[in-house]
Tab-separated table of C-alpha atoms in Angstrom:
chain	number	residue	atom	x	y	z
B	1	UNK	CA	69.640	131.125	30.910
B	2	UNK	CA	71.715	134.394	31.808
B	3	UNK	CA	70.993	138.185	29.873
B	4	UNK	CA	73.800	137.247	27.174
B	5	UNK	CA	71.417	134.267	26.204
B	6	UNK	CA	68.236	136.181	26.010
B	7	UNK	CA	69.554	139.508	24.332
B	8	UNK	CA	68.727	140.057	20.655
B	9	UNK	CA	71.225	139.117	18.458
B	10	UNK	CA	74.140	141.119	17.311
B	11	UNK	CA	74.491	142.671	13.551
B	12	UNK	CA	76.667	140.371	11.729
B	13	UNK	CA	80.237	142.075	12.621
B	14	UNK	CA	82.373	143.383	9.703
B	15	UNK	CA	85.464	142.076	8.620
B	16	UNK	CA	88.200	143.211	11.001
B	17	UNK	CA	85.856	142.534	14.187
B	18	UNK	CA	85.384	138.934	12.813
B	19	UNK	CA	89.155	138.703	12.592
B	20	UNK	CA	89.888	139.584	15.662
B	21	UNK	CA	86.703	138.229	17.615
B	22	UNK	CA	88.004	134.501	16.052
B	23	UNK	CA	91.688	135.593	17.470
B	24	UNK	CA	89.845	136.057	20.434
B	25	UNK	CA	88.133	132.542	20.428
B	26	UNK	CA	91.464	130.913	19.181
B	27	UNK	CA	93.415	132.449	22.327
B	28	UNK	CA	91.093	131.779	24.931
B	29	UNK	CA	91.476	128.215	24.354
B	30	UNK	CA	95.237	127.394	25.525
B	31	UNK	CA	94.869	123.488	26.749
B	32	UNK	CA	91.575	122.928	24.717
B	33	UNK	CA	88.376	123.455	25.897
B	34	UNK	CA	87.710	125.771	22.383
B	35	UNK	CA	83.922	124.780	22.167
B	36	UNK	CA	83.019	126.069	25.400
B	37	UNK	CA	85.299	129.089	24.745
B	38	UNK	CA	83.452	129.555	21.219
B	39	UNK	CA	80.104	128.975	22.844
B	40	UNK	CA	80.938	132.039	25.688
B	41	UNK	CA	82.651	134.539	23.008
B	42	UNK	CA	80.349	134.330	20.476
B	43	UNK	CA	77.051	133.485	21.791
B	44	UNK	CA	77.366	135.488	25.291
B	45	UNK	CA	79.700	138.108	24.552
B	46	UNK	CA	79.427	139.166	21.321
B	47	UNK	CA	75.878	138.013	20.707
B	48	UNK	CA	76.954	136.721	16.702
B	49	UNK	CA	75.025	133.602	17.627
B	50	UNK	CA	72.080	132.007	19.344
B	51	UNK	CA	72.700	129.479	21.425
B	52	UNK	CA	70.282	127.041	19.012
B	53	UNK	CA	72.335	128.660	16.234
B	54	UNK	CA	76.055	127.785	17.638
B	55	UNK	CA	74.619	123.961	18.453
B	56	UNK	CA	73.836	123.807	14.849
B	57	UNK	CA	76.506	125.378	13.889
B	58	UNK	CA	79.199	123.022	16.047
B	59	UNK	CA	77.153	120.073	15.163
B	60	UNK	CA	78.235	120.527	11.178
B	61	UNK	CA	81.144	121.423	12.413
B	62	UNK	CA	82.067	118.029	13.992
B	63	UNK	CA	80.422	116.135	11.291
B	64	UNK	CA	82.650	117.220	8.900
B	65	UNK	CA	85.754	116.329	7.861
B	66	UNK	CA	88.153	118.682	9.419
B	67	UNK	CA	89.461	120.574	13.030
B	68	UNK	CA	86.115	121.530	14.110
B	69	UNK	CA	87.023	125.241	15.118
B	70	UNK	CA	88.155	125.583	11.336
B	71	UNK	CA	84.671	123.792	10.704
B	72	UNK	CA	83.006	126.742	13.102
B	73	UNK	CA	85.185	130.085	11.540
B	74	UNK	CA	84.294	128.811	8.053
B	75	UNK	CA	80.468	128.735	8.989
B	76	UNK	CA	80.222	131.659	11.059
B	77	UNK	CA	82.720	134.010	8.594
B	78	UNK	CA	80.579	132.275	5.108
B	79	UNK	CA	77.033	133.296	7.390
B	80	UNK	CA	78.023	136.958	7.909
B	81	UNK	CA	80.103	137.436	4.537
B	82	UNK	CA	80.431	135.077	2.505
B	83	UNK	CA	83.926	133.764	0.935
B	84	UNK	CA	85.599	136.641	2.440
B	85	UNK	CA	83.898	135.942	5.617
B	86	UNK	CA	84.852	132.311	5.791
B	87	UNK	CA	88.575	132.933	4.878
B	88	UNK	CA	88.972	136.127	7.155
B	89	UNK	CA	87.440	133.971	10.142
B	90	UNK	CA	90.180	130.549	9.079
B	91	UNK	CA	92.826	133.543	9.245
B	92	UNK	CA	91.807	134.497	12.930
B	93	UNK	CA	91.493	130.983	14.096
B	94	UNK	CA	94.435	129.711	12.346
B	95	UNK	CA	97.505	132.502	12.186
B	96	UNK	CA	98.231	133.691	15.650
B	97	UNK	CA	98.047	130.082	17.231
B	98	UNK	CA	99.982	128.449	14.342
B	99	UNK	CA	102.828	131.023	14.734
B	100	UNK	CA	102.591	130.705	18.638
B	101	UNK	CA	102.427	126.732	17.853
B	102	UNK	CA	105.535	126.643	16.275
B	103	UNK	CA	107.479	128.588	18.775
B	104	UNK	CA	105.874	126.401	21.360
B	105	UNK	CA	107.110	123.033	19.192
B	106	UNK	CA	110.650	124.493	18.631
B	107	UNK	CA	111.055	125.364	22.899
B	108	UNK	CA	109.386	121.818	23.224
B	109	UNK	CA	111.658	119.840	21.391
B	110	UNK	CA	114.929	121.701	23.149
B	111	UNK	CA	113.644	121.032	26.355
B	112	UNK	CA	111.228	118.093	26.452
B	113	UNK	CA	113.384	116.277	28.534
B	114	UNK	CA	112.659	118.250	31.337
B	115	UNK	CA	110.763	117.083	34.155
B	116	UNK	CA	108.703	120.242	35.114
B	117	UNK	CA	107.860	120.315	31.450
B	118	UNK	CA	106.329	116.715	31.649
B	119	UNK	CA	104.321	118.088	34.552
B	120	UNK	CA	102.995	121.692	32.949
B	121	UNK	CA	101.572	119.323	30.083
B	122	UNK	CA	99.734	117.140	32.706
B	123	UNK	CA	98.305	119.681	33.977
B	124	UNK	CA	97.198	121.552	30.840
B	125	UNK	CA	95.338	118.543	29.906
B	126	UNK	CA	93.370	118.433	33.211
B	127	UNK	CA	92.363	121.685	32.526
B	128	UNK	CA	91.141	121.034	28.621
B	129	UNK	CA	88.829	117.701	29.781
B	130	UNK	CA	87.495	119.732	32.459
B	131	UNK	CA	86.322	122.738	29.936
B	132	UNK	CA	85.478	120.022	27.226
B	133	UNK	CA	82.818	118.092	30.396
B	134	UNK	CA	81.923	122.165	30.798
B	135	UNK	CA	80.674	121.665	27.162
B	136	UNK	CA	78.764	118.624	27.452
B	137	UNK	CA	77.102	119.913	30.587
B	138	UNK	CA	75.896	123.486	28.833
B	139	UNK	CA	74.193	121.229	26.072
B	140	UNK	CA	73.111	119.175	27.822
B	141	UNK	CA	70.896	121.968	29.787
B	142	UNK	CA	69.658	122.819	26.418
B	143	UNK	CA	68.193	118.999	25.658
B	144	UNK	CA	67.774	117.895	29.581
B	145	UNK	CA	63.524	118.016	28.782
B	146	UNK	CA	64.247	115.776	25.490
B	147	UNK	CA	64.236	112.321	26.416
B	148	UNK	CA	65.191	111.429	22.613
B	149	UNK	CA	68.455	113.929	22.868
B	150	UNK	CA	69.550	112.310	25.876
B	151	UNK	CA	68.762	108.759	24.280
B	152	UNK	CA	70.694	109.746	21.180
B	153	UNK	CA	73.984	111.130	23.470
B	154	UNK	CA	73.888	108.414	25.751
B	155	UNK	CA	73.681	106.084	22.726
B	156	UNK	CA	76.773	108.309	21.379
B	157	UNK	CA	78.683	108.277	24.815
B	158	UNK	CA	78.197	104.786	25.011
B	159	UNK	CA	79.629	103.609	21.303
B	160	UNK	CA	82.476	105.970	21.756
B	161	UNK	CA	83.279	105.668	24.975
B	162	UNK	CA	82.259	102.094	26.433
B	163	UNK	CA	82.674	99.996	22.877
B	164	UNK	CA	85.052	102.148	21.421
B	165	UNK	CA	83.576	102.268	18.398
B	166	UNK	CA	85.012	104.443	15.771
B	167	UNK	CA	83.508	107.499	14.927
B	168	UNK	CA	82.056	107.295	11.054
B	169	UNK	CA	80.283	104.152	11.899
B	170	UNK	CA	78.584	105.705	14.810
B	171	UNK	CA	78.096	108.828	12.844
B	172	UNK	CA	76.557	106.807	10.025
B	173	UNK	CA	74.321	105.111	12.162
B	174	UNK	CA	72.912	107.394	14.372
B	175	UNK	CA	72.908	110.904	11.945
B	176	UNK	CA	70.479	109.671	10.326
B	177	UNK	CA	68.581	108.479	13.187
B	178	UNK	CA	68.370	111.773	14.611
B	179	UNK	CA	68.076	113.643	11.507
B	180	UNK	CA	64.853	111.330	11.126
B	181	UNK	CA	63.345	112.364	14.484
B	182	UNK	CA	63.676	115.568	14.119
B	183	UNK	CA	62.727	116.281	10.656
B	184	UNK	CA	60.163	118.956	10.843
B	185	UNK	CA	56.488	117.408	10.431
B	186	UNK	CA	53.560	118.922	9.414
B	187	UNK	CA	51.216	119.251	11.848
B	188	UNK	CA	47.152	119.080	11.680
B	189	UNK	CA	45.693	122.188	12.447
């Protein structure tokens, strides 16, 4: 666990920081990779979240319907303001790359054809699987003394991945699973 980790959280930021720290999480992210890049802007550097906060925070995120970053600015903006918050935080993770996105599609489509295009986009995707396995392997130094966690995610891993089992049933079937081990208990004192 570095300093970033262990430093006391930040004040909720106001309105035009949230803005732009979201533009800041929505730009770092060319090629994917935007959880990991979430998890270092706004746990680490700006200190907005805990690191058990932003894995609670990305786990509703991907459970809902929805681009999980979108998900993640609408919890994160409604936490530190509310309605405002939540559509001030879509706005930063949504306008800049949208309008950049569109530019991008328009070049794209005049000069797809290209080889050395072909060959950017290979290696642009290299680059986002590599930052999405940086991901799995932060969390999963959070949950490596849990044996359950690592049942759960190798359970996860291997529907997805091995079976290829669609998400909602595997969602649907393990959710509640977890959500059932780790229900708070009361404990005899």
């Amino acid at each position: 666990m570095n300093e970033h980790q262990r430093a006391a959280p930040a004040p909720p930021p106001r309105l035009g920081p949230l803005f732009l720290g979201m533009v800041q999480v929505a730009m770092s992210a060319f090629g994917g990779g935007l959880s990991a890049w979430s998890q270092r802007i706004l746990v680490e550097q700006r200190r907005w979240l805990s690191q058990e906060r932003f894995l609670t925070a990305l786990t509703v995120a991907r459970l809902l319907p929805g681009p999980n970053q979108v998900n993640m600015a609408i919890f994160i903006g409604a936490e530190c303001h509310g309605w405002r918050g939540a559509l001030v935080a879509i706005a930063g993770i949504l306008v800049l790359p949208f309008t950049l996105l569109m530019g991008a599609g328009l070049v794209y489509f005049r000069y797809h054809q290209i080889a050395a295009v072909e060959h950017i986009l290979a290696g642009v995707v290299a680059a986002a699987a590599g930052m999405a396995l940086s991901m799995g392997f932060r969390i999963l130094g959070r949950y490596k003394g849990d044996p359950m966690a690592l049942v759960l995610a190798s359970l996860s891993f291997i529907a997805l991945s091995v079976l290829h089992v669609r998400l909602i049933p595997v969602v649907i079937t393990l959710g509640p699973l977890a959500m059932a081990w780790y229900w708070p208990r009361k404990t005899s004192t």
